[in-house]
Each structure stands twice: as C-alpha cells, then as structure tokens.
Short mmCIF file of C-alpha atoms and ligand atoms in Angstrom, two decimals:
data_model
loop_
_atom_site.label_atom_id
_atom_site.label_comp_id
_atom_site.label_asym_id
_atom_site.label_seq_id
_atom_site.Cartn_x
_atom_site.Cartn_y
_atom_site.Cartn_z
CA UNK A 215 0.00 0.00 0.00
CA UNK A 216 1.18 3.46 -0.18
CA UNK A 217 1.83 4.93 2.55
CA UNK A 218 3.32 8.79 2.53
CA UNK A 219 7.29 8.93 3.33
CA UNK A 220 9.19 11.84 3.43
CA UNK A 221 12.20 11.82 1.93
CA UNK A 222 15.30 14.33 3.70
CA UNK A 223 14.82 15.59 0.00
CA UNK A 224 11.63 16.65 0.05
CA UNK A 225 11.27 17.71 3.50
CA UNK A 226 14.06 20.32 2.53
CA UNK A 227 11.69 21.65 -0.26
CA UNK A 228 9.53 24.29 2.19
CA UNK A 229 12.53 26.02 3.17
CA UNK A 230 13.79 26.41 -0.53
CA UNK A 231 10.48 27.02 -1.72
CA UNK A 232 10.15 29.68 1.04
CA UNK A 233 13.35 31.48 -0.60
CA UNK A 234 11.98 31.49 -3.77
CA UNK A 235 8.74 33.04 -2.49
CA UNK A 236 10.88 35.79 -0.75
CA UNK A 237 12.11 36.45 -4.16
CA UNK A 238 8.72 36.20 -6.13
CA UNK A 239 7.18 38.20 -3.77
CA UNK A 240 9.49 41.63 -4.03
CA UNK A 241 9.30 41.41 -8.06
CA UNK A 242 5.76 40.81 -7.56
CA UNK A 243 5.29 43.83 -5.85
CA UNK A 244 7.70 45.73 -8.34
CA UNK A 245 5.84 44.43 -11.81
CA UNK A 246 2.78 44.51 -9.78
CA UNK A 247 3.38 48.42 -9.82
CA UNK A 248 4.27 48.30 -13.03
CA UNK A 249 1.33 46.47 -14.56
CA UNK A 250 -0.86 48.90 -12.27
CA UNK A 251 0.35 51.73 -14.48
CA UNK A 252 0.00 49.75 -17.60
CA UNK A 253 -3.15 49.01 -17.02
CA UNK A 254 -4.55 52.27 -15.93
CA UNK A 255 -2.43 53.56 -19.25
CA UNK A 256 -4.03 50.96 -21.41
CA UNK A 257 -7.43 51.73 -20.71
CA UNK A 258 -7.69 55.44 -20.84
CA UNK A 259 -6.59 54.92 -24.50
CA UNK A 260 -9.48 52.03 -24.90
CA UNK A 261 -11.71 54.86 -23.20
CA UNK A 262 -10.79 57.60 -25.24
CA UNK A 263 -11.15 55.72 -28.56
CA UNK A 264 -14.94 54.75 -27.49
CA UNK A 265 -15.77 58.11 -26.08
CA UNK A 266 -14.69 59.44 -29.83
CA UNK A 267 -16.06 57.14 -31.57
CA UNK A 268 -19.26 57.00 -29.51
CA UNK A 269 -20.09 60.99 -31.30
CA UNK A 270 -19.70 59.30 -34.67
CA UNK A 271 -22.31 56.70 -33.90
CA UNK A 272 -24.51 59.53 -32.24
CA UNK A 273 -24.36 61.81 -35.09
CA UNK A 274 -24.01 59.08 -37.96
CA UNK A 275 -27.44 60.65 -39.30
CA UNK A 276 -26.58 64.18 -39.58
CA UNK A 277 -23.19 62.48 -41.49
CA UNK A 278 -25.93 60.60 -43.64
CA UNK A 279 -28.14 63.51 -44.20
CA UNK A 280 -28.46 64.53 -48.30
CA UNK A 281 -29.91 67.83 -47.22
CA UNK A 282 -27.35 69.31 -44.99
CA UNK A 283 -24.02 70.96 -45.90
CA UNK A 284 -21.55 71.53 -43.24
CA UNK A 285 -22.50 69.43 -40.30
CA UNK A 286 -20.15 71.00 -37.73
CA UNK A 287 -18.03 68.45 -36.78
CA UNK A 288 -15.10 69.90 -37.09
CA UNK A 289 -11.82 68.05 -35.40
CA UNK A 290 -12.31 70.71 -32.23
CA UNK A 291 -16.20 70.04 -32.16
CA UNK A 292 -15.67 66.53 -32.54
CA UNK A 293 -13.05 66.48 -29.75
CA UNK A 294 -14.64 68.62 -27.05
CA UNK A 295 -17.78 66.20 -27.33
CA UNK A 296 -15.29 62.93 -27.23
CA UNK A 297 -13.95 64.45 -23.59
CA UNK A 298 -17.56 65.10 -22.68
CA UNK A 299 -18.18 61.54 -23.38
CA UNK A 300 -14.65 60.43 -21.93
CA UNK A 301 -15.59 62.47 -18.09
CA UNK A 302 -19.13 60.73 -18.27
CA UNK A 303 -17.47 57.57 -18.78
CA UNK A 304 -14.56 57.20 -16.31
CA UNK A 305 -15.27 61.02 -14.62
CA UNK A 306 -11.80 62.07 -15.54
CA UNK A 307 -10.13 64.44 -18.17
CA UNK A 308 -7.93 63.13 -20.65
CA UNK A 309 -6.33 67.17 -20.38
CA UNK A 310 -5.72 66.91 -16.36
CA UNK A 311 -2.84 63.68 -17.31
CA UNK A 312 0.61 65.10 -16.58
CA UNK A 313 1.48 65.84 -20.17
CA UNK A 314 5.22 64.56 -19.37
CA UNK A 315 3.58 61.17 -17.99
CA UNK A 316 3.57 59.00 -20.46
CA UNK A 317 -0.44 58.29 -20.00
CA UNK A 318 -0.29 61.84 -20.83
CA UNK A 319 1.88 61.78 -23.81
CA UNK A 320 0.03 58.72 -25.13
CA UNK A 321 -3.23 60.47 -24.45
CA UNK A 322 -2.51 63.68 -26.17
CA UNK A 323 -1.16 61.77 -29.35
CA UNK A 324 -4.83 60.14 -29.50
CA UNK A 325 -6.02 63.36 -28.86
CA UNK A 326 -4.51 64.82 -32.17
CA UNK A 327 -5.43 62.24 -34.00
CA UNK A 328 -8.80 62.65 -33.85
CA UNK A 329 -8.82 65.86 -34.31
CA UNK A 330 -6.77 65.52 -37.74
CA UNK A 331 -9.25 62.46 -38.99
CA UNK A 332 -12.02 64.40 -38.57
CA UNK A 333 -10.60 67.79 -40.14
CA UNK A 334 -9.40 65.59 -43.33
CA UNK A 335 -12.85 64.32 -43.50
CA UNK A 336 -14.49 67.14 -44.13
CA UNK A 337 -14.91 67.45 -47.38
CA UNK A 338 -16.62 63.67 -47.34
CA UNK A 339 -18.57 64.59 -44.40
CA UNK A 340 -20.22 67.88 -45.99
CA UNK A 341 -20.24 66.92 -49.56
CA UNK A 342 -23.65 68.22 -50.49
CA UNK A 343 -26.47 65.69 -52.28
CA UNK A 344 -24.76 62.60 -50.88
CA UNK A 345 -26.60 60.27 -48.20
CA UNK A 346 -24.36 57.61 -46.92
CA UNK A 347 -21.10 58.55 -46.80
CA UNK A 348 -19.35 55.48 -45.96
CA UNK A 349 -17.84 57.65 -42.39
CA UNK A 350 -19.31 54.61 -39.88
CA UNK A 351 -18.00 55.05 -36.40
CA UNK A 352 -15.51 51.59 -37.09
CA UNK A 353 -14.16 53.82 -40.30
CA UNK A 354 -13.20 56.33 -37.68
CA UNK A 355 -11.82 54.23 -35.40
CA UNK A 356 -9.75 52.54 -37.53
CA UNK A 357 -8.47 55.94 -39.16
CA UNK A 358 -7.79 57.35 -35.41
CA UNK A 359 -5.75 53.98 -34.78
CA UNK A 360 -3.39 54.61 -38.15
CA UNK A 361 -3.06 58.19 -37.36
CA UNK A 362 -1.73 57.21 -33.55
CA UNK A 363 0.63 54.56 -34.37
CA UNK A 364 2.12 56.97 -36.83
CA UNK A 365 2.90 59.39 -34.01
CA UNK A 366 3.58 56.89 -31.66
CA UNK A 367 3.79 53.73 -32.90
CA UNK A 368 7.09 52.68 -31.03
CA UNK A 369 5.13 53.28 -27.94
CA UNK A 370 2.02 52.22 -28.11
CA UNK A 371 -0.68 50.82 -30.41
CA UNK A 372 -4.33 50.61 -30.20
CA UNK A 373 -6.41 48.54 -32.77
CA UNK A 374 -10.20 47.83 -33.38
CA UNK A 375 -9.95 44.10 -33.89
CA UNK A 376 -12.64 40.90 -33.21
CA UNK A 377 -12.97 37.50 -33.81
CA UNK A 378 -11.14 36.09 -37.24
CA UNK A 379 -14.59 35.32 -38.60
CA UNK A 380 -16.21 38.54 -38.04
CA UNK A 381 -13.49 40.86 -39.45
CA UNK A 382 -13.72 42.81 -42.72
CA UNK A 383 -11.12 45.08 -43.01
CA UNK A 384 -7.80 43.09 -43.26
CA UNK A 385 -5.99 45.93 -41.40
CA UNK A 386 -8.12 44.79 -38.47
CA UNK A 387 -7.32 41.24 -38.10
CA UNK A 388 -6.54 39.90 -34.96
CA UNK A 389 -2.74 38.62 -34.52
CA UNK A 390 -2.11 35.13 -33.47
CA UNK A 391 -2.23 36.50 -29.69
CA UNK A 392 -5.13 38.47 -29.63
CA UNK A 393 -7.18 35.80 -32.01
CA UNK A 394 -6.19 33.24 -29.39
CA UNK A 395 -7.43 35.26 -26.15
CA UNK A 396 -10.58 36.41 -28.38
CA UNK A 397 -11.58 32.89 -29.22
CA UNK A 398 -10.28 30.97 -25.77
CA UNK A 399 -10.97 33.60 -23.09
CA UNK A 400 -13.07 36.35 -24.53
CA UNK A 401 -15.41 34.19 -26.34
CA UNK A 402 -15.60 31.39 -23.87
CA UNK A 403 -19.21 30.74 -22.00
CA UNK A 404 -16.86 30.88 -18.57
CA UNK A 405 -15.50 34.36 -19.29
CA UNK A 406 -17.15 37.21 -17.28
CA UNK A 407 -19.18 39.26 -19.42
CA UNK A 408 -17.46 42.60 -20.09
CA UNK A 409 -14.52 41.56 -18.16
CA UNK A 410 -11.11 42.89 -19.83
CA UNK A 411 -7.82 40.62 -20.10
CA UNK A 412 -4.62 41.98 -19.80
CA UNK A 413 -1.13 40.55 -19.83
CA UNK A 414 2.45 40.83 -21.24
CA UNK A 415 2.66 39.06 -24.20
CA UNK A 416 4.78 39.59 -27.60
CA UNK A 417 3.37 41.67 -30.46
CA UNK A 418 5.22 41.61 -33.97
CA UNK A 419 8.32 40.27 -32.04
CA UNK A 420 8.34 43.18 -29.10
CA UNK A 421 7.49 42.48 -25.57
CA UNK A 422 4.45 44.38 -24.65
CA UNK A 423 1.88 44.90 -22.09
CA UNK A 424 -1.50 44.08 -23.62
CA UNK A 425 -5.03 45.15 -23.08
CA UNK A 426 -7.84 43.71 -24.71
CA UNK A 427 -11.79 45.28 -24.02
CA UNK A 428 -14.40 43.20 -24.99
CA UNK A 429 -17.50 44.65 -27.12
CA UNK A 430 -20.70 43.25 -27.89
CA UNK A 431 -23.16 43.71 -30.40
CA UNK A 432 -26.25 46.27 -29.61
CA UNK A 433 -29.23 46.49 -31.48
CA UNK A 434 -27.49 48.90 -33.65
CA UNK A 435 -24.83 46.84 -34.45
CA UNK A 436 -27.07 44.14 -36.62
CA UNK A 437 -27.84 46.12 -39.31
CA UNK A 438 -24.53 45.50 -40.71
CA UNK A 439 -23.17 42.87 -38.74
CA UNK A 440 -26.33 40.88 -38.25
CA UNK A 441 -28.67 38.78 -39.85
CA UNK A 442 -29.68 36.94 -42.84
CA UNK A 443 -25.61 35.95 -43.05
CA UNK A 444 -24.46 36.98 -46.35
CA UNK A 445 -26.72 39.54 -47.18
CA UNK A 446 -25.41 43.02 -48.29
CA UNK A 447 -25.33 45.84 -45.86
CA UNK A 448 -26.06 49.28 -46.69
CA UNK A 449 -22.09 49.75 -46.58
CA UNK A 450 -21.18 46.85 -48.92
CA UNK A 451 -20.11 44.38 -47.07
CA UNK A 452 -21.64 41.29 -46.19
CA UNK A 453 -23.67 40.56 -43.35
CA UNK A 454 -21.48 38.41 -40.66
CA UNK A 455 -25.00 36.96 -39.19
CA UNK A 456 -24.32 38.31 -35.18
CA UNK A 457 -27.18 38.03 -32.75
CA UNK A 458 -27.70 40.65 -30.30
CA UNK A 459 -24.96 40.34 -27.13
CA UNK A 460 -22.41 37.88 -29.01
CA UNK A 461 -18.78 39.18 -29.18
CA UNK A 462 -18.67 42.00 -31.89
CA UNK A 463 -15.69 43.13 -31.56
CA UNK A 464 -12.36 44.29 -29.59
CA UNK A 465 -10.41 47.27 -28.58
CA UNK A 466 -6.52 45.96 -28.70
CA UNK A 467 -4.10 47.97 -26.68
CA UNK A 468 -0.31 47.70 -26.57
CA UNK A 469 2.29 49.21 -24.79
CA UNK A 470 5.80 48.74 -26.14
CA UNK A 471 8.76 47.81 -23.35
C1 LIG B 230 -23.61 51.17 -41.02
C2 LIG B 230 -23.11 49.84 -40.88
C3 LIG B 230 -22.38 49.47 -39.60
C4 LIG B 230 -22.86 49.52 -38.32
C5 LIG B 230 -24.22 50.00 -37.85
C6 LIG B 230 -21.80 48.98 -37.49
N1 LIG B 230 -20.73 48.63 -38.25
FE1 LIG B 230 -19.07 47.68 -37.63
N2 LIG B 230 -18.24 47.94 -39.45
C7 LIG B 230 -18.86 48.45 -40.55
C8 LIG B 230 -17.90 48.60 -41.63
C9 LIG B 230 -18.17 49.14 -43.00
C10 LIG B 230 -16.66 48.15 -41.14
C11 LIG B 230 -15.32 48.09 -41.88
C12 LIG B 230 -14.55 49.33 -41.48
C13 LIG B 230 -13.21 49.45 -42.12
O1 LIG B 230 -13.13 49.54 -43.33
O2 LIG B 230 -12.25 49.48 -41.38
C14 LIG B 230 -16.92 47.75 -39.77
C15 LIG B 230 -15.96 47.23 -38.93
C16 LIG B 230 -16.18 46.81 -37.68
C17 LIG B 230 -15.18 46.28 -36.82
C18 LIG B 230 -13.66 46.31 -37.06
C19 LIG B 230 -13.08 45.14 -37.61
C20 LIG B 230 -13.24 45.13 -39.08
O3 LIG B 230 -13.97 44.27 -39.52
O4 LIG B 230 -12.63 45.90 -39.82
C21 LIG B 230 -15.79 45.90 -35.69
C22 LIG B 230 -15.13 45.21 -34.53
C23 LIG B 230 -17.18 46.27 -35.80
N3 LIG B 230 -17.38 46.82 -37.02
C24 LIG B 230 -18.11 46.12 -34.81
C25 LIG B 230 -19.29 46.84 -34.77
C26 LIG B 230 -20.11 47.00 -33.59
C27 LIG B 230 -19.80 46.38 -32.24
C28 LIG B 230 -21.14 47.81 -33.94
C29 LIG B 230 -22.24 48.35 -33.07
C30 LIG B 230 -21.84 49.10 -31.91
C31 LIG B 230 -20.98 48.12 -35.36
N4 LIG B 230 -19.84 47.53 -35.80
C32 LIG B 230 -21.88 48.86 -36.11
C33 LIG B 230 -20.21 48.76 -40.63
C34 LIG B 230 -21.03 48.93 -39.54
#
C-alpha cells in the first residue's frame, strides 16, 4: 500500500520554496506596480477611442443627411464632445494627465489624432447631395488607430480588432495573440461578461503589455453585422449573421517595453 514517506529531499523543499517566495514576492510587488500603471495607461486609450467614436455613432445621421451641408463636426467640435463623453465615462479628463507622464503623452497623441481624422474628413462629411457617406464610427476608429501609431507607434498601439470570422477590413485582423485570447478567453461561456484581459505578451516580435476590451453587439450593431448571413449591408459588405450580445468586436491595446 502506499503509505506517505518523506524523503530528507523533500522535507528540505519548504525552506527552498520559502526562498523562492521571498524572491517572487518583491518582483511581484515591483511588476505589480508596473502592470498597475499599464493598465490604468491601457485603458484610458481604450476609453478615449470609445468616447470618440461613440459621437460618430450619435451623429451618424446628420453624417448621412443629403440635405445638410456643413454638419459642424469639425476636429475641435468633434473632440470637445469625445472628452464630454470620456468624463461621463470614467469622470476624468484626458487634459488633467501630466502631459510629461507617459499616459499623458500617449493620451494627447490620441487626442490629435482625432482631431486631424475628422478635419481631413471634411470634405466627405459635408459633400452636399450625398446620403451615406461610408464615415461609420468603425471607419473612424480605424483611421484614429493609423493616425496614432504613426505618431507613436514605437510606444504604443491601439487597434479595433474581433474575432477572425467577423473581421472585414484586413488591417483589423486579430494577430495570433489576440485571435487566441478572443476565441479561448473572450469568447468562452466561462468568461465574465465585459470583463477585460490583460497581460504581457509579444506583439510583432516586441514584448508588450497588452489590453484587450471586450464589445458586444447592440441592437445597432445588426444592421450591418447581423442577420440573414451573407446579405449586403447598406455599406457593402456582407452581413457576418451576429445576434444581439455575441462578441462583436475588440479594442486591442499595446504598450511597447
Ligand atoms: C452602417 C453599418 C455598420 C454599423 C451599424 C456597425 N458597423 Fe461595424 N463595421 C462596418 C464597416 C463598414 C466596417 C469596416 C470598417 C473598415 O473599413 O475598417 C466595420 C468594422 C467593424 C469592426 C472592425 C473590424 C473590421 O472588420 O474591420 C468591428 C469590430 C465592428 N465593425 C463592430 C461593430 C459593432 C460592435 C457595432 C455596433 C456598436 C458596429 N460595428 C456597427 C459597418 C457597420
């Protein structure tokens, strides 16, 4: 029968493991710190990029509207409503981040971005006699995300990405990381609804901390992305056949070490 018997070899093992937690537990501490920053970094950027988008979706019929000129939405306008949306969302100011920090640096690069997408756009947001546009809120994003890693792109990236099957633009598909985490964690019944995932992890051969937000699809969202599968949306692309709540999509942030 077995009976337990403790070897001198492993009753040595606690004290040696105790070292080893001695050890753990000051670079815990120290990445712990670390990661704290990351992630508070991380998701201001997520935040920021939903509060923006978030007055694309809410004015996407004044951008549709045949009748109307200028619209208003100048880079500035556009802006000053994405912070309003930003200090309803988290109750903070993107403009109060120590702008040597580099939350703050990150932030104001952002920041610019969206003000130069939307001041580009202008002439396709006010062309006269034209409905839709083609300007959807994941346009924007996506434009706000190129404009950013250009400025910054050695620091930091942020990304609109989702699961494999679900993405149209091939400038948003998911790397091997994220599409892993999207389909094993995010998508997974277990996973916490609206629960983000964060972790270091290598991006195109870099070490970075990585943030991904899950999104899910609203009533608004089926339109284009819903059902019958296949069928044509109004912006060209085909329908991917989502169902209200299922994984739509993903805000990917990285920050570069
Ligand atoms: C008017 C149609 C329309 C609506 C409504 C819409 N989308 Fe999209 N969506 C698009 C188009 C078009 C693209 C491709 C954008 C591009 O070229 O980058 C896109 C892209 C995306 C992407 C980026 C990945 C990719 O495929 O390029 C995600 C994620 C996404 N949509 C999720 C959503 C979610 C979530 C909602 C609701 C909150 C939503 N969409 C509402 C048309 C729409």
């Amino acid at each position: 029968m077995c009976t337990p018997r403790w070897s001198p070899g492993v009753a040595r093992r606690p004290s040696v493991l105790l070292a080893a937690l001695a050890v753990l537990a000051v670079m815990h501490v120290d990445s712990w710190a670390h990661d704290e920053e990351d992630l508070k970094t991380a998701i201001s950027l997520a935040n920021l990029l939903r509060a923006a988008r978030t007055v694309i979706s809410a004015n996407q019929d004044l951008i549709n509207d045949a009748t109307i000129g200028d619209k208003g939405l100048s880079g500035q306008v556009v802006l000053g409503n994405a912070i309003e949306n930003y200090r309803k969302l988290t109750g903070g100011d993107p403009r109060d981040v120590d702008p040597e920090s580099r939350q703050g640096r990150l932030l104001a690069a952002q920041m610019v971005a969206v003000v130069e997408v939307m001041d580009e756009n202008q002439a396709t947001i006010n062309s006269p006699n034209v409905g839709f546009k083609g300007f959807v809120p994941a346009v924007f994003a996506r434009l706000v995300n190129e404009r950013f890693k250009r400025k910054i792109g050695d620091e930091a990236e942020v990304k609109v990405t989702g699961p494999p099957e679900r993405v149209r633009n091939r400038k948003a598909r998911p790397d091997q990381w994220e599409s892993e985490m999207i389909q094993n964690k995010l998508m997974s019944p277990k996973w916490p609804k609206g629960d983000v995932l964060s972790m270091v992890a290598q991006n195109d051969g870099r070490e970075a901390f990585r943030l991904l937000v899950p999104e899910y699809y609203g009533a608004g969202c089926l339109a284009c992305h819903g059902e019958p599968r296949g069928e044509i949306d109004i912006t060209g692309y085909p329908k991917e056949g989502g169902k209200l709540g299922e994984l739509g999509s993903t805000i990917s942030v990285s920050l570069f070490r």
